[in-house]
PDB file of C-alpha atoms in Angstrom:
ATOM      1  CA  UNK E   1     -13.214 -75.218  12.241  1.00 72.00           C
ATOM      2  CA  UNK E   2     -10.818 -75.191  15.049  1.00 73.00           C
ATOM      3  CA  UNK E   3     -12.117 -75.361  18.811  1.00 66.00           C
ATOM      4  CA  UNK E   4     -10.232 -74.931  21.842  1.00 69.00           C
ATOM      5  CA  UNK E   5     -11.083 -75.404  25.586  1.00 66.00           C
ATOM      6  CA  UNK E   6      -9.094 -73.930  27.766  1.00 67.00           C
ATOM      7  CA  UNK E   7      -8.874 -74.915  31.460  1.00 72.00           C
ATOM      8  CA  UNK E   8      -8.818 -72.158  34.274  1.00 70.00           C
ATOM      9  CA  UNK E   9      -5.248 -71.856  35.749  1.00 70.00           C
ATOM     10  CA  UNK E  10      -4.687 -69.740  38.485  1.00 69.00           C
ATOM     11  CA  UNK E  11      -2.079 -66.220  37.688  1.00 72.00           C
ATOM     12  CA  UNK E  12       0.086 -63.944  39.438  1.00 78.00           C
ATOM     13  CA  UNK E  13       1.497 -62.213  36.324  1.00 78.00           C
ATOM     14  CA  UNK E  14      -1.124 -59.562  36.557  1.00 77.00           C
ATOM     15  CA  UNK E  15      -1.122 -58.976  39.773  1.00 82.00           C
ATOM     16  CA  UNK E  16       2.513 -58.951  40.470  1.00 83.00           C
ATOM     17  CA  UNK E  17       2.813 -56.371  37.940  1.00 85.00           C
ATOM     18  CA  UNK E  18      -0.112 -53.682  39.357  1.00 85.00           C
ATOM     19  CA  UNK E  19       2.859 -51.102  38.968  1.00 90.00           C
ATOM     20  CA  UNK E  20       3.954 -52.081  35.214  1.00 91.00           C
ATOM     21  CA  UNK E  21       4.142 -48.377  33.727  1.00 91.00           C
ATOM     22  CA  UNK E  22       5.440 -47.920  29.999  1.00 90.00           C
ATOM     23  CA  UNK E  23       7.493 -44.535  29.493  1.00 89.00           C
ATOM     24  CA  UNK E  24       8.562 -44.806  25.867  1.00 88.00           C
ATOM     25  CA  UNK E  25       8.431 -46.443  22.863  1.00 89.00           C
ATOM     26  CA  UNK E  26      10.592 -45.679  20.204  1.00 88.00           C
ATOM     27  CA  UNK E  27      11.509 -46.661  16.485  1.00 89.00           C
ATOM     28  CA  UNK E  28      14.743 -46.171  14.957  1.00 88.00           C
ATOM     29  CA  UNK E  29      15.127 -46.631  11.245  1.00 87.00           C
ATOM     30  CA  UNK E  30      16.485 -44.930   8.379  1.00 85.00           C
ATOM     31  CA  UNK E  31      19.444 -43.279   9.468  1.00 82.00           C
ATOM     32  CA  UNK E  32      22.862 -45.191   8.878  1.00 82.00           C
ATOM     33  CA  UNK E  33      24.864 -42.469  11.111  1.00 76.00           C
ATOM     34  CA  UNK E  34      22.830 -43.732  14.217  1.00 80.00           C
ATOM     35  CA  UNK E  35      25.101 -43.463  16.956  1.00 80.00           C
ATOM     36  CA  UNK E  36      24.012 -43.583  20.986  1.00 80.00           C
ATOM     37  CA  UNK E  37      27.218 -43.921  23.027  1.00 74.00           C
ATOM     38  CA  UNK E  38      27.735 -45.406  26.464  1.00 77.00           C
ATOM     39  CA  UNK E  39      24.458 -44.875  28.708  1.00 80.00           C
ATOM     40  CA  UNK E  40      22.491 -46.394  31.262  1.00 82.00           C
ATOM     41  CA  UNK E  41      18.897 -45.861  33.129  1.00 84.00           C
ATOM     42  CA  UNK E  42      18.067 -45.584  36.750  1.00 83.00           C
ATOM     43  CA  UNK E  43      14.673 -47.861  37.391  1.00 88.00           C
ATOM     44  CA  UNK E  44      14.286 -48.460  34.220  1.00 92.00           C
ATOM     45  CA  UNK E  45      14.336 -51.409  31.880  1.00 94.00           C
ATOM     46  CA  UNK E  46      14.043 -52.154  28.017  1.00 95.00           C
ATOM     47  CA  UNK E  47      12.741 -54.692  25.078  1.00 94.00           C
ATOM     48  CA  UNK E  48      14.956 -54.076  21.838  1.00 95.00           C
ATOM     49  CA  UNK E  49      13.505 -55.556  19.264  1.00 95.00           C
ATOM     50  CA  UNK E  50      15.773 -55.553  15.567  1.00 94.00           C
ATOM     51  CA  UNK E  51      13.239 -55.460  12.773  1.00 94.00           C
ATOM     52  CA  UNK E  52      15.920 -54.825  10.252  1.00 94.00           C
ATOM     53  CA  UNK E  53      19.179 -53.546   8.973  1.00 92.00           C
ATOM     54  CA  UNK E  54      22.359 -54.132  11.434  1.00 89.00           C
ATOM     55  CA  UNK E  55      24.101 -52.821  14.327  1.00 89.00           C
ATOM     56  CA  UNK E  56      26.439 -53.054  16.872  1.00 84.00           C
ATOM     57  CA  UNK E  57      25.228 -53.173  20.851  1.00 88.00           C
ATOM     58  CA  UNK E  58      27.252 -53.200  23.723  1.00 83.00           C
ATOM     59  CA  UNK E  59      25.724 -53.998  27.000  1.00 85.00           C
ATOM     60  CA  UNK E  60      28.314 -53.990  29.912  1.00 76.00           C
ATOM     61  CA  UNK E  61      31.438 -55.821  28.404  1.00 69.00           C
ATOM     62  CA  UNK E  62      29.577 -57.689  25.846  1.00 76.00           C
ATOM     63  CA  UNK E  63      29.299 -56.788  22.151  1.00 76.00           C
ATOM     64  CA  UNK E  64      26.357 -58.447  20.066  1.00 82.00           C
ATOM     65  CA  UNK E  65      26.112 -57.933  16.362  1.00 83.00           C
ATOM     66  CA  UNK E  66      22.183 -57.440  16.298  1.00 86.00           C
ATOM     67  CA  UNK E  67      20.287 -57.974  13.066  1.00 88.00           C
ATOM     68  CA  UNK E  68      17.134 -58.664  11.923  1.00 91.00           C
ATOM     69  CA  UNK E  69      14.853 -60.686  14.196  1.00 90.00           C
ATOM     70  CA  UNK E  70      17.354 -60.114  17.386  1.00 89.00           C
ATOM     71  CA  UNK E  71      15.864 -59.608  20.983  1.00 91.00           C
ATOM     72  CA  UNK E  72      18.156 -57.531  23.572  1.00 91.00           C
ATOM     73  CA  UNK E  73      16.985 -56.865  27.023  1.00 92.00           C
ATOM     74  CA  UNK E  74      18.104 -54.194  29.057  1.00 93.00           C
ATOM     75  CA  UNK E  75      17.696 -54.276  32.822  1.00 92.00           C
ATOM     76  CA  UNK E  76      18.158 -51.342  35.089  1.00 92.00           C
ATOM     77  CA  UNK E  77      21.312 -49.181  35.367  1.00 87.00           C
ATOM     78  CA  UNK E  78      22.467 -51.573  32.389  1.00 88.00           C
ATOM     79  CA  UNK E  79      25.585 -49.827  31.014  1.00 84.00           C
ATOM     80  CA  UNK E  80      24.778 -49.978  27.454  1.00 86.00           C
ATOM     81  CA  UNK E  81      25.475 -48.190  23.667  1.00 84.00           C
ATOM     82  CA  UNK E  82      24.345 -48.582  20.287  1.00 89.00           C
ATOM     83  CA  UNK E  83      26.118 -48.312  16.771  1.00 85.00           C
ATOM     84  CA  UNK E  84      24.252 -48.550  13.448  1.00 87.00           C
ATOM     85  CA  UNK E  85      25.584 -50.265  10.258  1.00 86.00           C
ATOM     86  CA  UNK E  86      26.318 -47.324   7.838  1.00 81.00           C
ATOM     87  CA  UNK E  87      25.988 -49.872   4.940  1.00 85.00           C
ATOM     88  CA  UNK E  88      22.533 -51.606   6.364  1.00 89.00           C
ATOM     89  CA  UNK E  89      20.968 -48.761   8.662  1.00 90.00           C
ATOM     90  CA  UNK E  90      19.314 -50.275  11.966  1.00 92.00           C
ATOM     91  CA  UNK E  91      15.245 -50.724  11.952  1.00 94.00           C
ATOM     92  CA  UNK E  92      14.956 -50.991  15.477  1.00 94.00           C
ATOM     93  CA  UNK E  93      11.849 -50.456  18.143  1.00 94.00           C
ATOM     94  CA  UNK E  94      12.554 -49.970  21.830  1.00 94.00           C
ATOM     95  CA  UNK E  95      10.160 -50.074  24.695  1.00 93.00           C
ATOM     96  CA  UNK E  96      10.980 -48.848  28.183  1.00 93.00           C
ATOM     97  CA  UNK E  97       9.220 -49.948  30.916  1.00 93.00           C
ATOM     98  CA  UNK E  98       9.052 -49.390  34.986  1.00 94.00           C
ATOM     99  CA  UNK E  99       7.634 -51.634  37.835  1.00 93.00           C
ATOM    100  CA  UNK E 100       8.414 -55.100  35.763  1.00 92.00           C
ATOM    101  CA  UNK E 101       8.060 -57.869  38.620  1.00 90.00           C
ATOM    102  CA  UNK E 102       9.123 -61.434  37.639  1.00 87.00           C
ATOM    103  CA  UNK E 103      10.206 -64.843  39.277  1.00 83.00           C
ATOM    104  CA  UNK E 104      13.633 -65.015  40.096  1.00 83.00           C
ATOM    105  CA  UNK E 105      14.848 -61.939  39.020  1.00 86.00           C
ATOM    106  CA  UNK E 106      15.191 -58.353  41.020  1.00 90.00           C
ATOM    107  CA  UNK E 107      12.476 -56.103  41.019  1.00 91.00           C
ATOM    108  CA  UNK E 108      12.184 -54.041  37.829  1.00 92.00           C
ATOM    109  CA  UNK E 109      14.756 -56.386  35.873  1.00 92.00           C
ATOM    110  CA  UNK E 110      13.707 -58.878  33.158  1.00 90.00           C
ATOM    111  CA  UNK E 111      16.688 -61.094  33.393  1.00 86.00           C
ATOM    112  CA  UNK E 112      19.187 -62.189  35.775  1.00 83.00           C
ATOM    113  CA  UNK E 113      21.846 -59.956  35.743  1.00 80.00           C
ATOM    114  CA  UNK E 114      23.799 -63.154  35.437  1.00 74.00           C
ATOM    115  CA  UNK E 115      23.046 -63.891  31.837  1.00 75.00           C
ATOM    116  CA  UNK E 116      23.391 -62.750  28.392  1.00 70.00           C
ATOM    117  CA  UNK E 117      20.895 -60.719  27.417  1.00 81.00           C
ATOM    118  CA  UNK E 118      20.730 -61.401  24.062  1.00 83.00           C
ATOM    119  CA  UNK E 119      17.910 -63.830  22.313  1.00 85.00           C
ATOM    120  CA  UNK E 120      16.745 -65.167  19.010  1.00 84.00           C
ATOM    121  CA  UNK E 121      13.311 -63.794  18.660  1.00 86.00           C
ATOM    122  CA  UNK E 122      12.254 -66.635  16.157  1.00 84.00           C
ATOM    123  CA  UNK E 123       9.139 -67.291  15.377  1.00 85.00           C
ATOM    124  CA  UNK E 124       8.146 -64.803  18.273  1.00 89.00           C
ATOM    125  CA  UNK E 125       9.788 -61.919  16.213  1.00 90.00           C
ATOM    126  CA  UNK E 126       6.676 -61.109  13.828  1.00 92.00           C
ATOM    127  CA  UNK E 127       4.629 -60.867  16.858  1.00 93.00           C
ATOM    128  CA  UNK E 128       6.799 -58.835  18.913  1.00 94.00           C
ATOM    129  CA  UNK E 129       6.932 -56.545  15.992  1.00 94.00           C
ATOM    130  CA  UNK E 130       2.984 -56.365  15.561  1.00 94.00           C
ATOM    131  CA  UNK E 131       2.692 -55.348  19.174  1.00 94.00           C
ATOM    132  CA  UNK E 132       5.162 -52.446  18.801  1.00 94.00           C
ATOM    133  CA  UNK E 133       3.260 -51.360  15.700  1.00 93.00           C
ATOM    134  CA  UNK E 134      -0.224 -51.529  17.115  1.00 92.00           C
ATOM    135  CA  UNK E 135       1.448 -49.364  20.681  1.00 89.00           C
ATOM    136  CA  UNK E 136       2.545 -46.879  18.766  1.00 88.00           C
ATOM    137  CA  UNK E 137      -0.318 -46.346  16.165  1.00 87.00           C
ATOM    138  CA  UNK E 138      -2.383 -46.732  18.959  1.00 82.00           C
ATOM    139  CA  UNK E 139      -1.175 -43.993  20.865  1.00 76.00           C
ATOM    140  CA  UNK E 140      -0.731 -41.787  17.729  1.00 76.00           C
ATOM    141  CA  UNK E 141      -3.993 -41.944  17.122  1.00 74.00           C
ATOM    142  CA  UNK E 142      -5.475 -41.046  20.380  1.00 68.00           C
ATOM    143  CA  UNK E 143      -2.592 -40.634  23.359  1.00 58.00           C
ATOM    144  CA  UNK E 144      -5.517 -38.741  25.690  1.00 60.00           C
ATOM    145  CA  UNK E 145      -7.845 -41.692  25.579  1.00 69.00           C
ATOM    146  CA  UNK E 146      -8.411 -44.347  28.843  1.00 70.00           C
ATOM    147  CA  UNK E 147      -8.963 -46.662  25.740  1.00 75.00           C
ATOM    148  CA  UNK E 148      -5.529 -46.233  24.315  1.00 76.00           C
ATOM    149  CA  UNK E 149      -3.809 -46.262  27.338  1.00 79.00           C
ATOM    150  CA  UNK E 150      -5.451 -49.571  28.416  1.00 84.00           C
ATOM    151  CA  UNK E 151      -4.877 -50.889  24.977  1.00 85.00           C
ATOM    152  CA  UNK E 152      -1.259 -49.562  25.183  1.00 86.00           C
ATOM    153  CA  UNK E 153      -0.497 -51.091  28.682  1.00 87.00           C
ATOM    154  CA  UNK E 154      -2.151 -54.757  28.004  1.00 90.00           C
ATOM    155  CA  UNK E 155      -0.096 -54.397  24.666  1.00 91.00           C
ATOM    156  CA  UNK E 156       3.001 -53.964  26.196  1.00 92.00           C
ATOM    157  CA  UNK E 157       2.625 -56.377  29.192  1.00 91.00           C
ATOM    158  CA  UNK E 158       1.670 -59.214  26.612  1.00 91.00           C
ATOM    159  CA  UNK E 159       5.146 -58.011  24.846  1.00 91.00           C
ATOM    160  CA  UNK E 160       7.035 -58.090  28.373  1.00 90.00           C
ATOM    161  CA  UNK E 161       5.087 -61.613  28.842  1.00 88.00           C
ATOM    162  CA  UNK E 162       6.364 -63.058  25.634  1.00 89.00           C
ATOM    163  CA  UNK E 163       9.784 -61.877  26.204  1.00 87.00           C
ATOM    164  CA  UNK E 164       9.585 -63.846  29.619  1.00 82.00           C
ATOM    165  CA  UNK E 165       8.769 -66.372  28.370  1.00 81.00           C
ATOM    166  CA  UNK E 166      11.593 -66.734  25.825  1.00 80.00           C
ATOM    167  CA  UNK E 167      14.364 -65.750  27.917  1.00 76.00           C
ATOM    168  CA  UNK E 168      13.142 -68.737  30.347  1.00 71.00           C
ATOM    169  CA  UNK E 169      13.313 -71.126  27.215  1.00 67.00           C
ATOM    170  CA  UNK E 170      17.110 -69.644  25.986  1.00 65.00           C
ATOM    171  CA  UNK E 171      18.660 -70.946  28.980  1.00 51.00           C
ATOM    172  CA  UNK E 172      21.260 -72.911  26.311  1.00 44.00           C
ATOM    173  CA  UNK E 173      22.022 -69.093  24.567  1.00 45.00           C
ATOM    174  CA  UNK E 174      22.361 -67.378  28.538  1.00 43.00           C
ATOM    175  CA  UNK E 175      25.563 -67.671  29.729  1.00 45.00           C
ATOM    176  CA  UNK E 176      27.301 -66.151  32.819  1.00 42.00           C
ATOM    177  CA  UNK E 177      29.050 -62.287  32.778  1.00 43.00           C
ATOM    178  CA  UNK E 178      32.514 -62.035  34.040  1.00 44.00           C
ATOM    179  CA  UNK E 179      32.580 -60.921  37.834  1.00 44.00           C
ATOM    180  CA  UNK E 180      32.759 -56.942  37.839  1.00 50.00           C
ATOM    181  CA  UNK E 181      36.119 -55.994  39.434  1.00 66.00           C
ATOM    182  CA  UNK E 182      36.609 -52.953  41.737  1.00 72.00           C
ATOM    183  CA  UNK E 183      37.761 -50.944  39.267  1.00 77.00           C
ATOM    184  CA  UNK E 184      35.504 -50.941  36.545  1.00 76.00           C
ATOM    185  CA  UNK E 185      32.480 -50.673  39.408  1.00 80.00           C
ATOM    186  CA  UNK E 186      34.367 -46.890  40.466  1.00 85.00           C
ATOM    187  CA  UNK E 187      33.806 -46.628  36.204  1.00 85.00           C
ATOM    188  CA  UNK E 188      30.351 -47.247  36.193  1.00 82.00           C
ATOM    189  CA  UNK E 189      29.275 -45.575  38.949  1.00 87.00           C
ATOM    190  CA  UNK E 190      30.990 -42.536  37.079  1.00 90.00           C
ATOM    191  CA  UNK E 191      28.923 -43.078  34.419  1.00 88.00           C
ATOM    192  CA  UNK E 192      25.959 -43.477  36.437  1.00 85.00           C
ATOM    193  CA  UNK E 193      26.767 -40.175  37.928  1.00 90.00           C
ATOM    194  CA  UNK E 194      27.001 -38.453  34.749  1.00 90.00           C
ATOM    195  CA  UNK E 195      23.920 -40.213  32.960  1.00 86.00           C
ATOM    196  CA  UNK E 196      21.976 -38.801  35.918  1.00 87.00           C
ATOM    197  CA  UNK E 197      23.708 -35.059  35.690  1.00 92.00           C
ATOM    198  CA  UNK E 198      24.821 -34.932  32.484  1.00 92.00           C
ATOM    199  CA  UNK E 199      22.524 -31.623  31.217  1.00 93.00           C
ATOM    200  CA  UNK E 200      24.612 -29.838  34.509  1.00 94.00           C
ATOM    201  CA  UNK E 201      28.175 -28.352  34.524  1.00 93.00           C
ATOM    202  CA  UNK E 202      30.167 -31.620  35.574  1.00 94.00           C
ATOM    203  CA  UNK E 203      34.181 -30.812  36.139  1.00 92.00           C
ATOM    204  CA  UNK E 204      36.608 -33.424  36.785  1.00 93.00           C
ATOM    205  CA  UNK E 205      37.797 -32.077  39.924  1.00 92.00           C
ATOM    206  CA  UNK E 206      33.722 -32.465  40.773  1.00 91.00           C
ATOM    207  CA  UNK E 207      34.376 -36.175  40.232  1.00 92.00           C
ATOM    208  CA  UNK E 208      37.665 -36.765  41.562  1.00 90.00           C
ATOM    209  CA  UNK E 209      35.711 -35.276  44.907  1.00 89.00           C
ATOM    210  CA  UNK E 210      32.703 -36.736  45.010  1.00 90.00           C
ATOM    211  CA  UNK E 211      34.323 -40.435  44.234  1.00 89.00           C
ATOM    212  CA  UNK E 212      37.927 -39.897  46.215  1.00 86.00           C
ATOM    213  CA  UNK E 213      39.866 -40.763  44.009  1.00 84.00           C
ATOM    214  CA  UNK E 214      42.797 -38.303  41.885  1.00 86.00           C
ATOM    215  CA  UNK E 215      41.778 -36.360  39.061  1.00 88.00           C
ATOM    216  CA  UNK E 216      43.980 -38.005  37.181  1.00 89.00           C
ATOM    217  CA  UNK E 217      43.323 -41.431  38.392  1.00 87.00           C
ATOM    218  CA  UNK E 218      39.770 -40.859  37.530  1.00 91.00           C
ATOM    219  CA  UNK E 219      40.326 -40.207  33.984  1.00 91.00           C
ATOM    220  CA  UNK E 220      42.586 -42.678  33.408  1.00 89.00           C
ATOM    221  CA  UNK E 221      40.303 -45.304  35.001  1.00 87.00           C
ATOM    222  CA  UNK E 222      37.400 -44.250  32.899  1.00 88.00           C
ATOM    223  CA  UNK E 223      39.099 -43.874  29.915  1.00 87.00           C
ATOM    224  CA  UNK E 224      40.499 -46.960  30.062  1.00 84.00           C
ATOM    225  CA  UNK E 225      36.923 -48.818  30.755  1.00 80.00           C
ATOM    226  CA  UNK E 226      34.815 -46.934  28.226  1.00 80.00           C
ATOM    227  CA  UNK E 227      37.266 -45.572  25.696  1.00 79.00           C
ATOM    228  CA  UNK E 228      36.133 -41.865  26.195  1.00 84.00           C
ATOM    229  CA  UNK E 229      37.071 -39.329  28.485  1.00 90.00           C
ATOM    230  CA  UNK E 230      34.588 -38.346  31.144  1.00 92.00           C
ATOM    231  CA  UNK E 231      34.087 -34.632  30.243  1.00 92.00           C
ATOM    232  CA  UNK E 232      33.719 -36.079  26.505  1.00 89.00           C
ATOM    233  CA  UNK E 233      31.225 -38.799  27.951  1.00 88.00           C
ATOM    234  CA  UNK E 234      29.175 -36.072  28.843  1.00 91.00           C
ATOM    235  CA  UNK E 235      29.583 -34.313  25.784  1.00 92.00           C
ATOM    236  CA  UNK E 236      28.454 -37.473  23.634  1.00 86.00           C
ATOM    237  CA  UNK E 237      25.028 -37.630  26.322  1.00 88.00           C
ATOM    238  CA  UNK E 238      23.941 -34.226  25.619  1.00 92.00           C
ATOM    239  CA  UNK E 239      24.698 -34.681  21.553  1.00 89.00           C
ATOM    240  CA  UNK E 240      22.473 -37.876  21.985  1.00 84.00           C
ATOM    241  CA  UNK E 241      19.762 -36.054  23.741  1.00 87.00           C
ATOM    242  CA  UNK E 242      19.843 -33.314  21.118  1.00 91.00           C
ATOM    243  CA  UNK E 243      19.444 -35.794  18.471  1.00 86.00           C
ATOM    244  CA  UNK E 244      16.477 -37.259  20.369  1.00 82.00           C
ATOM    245  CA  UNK E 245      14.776 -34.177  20.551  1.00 88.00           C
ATOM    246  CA  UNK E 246      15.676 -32.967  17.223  1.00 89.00           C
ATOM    247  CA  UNK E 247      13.723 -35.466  15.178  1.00 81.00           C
ATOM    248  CA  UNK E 248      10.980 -36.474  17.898  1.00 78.00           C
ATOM    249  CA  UNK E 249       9.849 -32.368  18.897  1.00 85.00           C
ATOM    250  CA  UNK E 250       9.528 -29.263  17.273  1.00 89.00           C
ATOM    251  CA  UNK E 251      11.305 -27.421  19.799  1.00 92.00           C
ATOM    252  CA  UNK E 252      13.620 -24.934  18.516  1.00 94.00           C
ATOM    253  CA  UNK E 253      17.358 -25.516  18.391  1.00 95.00           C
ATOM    254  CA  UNK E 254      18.013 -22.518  21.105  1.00 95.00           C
ATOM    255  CA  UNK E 255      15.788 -24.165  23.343  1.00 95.00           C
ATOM    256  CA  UNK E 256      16.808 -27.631  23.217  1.00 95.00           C
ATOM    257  CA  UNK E 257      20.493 -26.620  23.236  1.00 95.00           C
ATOM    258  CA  UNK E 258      19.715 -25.086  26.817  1.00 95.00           C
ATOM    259  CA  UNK E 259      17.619 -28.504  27.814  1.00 95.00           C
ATOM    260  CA  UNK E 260      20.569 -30.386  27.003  1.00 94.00           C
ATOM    261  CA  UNK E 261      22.781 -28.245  29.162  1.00 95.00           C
ATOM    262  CA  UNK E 262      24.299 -25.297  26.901  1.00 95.00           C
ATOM    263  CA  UNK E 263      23.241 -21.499  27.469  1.00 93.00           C
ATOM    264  CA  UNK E 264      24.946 -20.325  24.356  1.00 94.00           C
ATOM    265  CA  UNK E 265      23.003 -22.210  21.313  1.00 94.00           C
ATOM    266  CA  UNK E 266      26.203 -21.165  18.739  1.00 95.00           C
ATOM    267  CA  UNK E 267      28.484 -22.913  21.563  1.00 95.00           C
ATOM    268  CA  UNK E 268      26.098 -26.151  21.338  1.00 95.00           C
ATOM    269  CA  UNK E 269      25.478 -25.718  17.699  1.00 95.00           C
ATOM    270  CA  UNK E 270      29.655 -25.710  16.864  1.00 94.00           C
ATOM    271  CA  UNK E 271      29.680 -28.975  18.832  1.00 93.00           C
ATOM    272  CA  UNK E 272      26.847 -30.909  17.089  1.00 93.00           C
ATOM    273  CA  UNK E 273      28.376 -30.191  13.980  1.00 91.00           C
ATOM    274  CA  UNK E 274      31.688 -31.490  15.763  1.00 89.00           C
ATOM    275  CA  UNK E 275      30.323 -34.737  16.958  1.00 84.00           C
ATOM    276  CA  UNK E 276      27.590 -35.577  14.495  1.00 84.00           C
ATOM    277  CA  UNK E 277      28.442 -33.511  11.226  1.00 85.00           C
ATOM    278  CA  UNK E 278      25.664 -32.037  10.450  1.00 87.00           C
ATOM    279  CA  UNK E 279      24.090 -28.556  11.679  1.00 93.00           C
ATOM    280  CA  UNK E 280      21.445 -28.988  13.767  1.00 93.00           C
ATOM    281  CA  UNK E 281      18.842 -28.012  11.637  1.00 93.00           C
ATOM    282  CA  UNK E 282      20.039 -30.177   9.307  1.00 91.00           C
ATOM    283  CA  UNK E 283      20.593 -32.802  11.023  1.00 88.00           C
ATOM    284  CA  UNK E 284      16.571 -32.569  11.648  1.00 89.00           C
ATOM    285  CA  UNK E 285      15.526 -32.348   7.909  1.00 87.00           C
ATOM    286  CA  UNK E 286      17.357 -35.311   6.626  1.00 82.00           C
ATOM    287  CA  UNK E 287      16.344 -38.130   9.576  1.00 76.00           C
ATOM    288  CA  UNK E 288      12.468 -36.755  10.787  1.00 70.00           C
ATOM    289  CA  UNK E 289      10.980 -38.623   8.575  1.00 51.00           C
ATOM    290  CA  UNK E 290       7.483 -39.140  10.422  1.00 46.00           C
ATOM    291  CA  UNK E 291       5.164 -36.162  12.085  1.00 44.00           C
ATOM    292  CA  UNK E 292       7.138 -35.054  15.488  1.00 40.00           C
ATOM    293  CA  UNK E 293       6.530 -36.906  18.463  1.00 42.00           C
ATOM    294  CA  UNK E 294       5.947 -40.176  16.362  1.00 43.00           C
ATOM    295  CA  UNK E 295       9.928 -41.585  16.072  1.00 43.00           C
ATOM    296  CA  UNK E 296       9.331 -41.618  20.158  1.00 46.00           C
ATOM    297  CA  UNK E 297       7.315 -41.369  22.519  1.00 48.00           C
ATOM    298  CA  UNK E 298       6.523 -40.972  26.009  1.00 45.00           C
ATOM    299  CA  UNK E 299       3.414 -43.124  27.021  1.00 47.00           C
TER     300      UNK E 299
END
């Protein structure tokens, strides 16, 4: 028999975190053509968690070659993108999370935006991927219940806790981010300007305007930071959003062709097949591979 005492220690965590909110959980697995391109979130943050398979992320200028039993934390407005190994397809969980308040870090991040945010799960990773599975059975099973969402929202702050907790004891793997230069800050705050319109009609001359700068200027600049064009940025959004919704709702592909930002569904439909190479449809059958609403969802 094994008996612990445990002395009373006084905690903030709770507290400091009254307006911790979950919004999503998701798992990715199965599909070697995974492909998210170049986004970010406004007041938002994320736990990746790599349960399997391979992939390439890229979180501001930094590539990471995640695998199984990698951590990546995303904090707010983090420009980020995700590739999958077509040989080794990605088993990945993400949860996203709002109101995160931590020492020594900005309101709503998890790390210092000075540092890596890349980790070793370790030892930590078969817990970390225990939580995810019990949050998102849990809400499967009963997402109207005060039960599950208390369950769900202690789950996920002893997740957020955990992943604290490691980042403070990675200082060795953290290392400083090269200084953002003028230029690529007018890039990202393109892209932020897009992720945050992307579903309505953005022209360049729209851009050049709002950020005074050239047209041409514009393009260049952001082509040369992100390797994509602006116009096909936004393009590359709304085909990731489609995807989303394609395998995670049963809407129909009409509709989310004109949630996405297209009013004529054989216009959208023509550039799916484009971008990702499958129709639509599809594109549905071969990767929803659990009940809609389970691959993701909003908690």
């Amino acid at each position: 028999m094994i008996k612990l005492h445990f002395e009373k220690q006084p905690s903030t965590f709770l507290a400091d975190n009254a307006n911790f909110q979950v919004t999503e959980i998701t798992h990715v697995f199965g599909n070697p053509n995974w492909v998210f391109h170049f986004h970010s979130h406004e007041a938002l943050a994320e736990i990746i968690y790599i349960a399997g398979g391979q992939g390439i992320y890229t979180v501001n200028d930094s590539v990471f070659h995640a695998s199984r039993g990698d951590l990546l934390i995303i904090n707010p407005d983090t420009v980020h993108s995700v590739v999958s190994d077509p040989n080794d397809a990605l088993d990945a969980w993400t949860l996203t999370m709002t109101g995160v308040k931590l020492d020594n870090v900005p309101p709503g991040y998890i790390v210092s935006p000075k540092t890596y945010p890349y980790y070793a799960a370790g030892e930590a990773g078969e817990t970390i991927r225990l939580l995810l599975e019990r949050i998102l059975a849990a809400y499967t099973q009963d997402a109207a219940s005060h039960y599950t969402h208390d369950l769900t929202h202690m789950l996920s702050l002893s997740l957020l806790l955990i992943a604290h907790r490691m980042v403070e004891h990675n200082d060795s793997h953290a290392k400083p981010t090269r200084k953002e230069t003028a230029r690529r800050q007018i890039a990202l705050d393109i892209l932020h300007y897009i992720d945050k319109n992307y579903r309505t009609v953005i022209k360049v001359e729209q851009l050049s305007a709002h950020f005074h700068v050239s047209a041409s200027y514009l393009t260049h600049l952001f082509t040369t930071e992100f390797g994509i064009s602006p116009i096909n940025y936004q393009i590359s959004r709304r085909m990731s959003d489609a995807q989303w919704q394609l395998i995670r709702t049963t809407h129909s592909v009409s509709a989310i062709a004109r949630q996405v930002g297209y009013e004529n569904p054989y216009h959208f439909t023509k550039l799916f097949m484009r971008h990702i190479g499958l129709h639509p449809q599809a594109f549905r059958e071969r990767f929803t591979t659990v009940t809609p609403d389970e691959s993701s969802l909003f908690l």
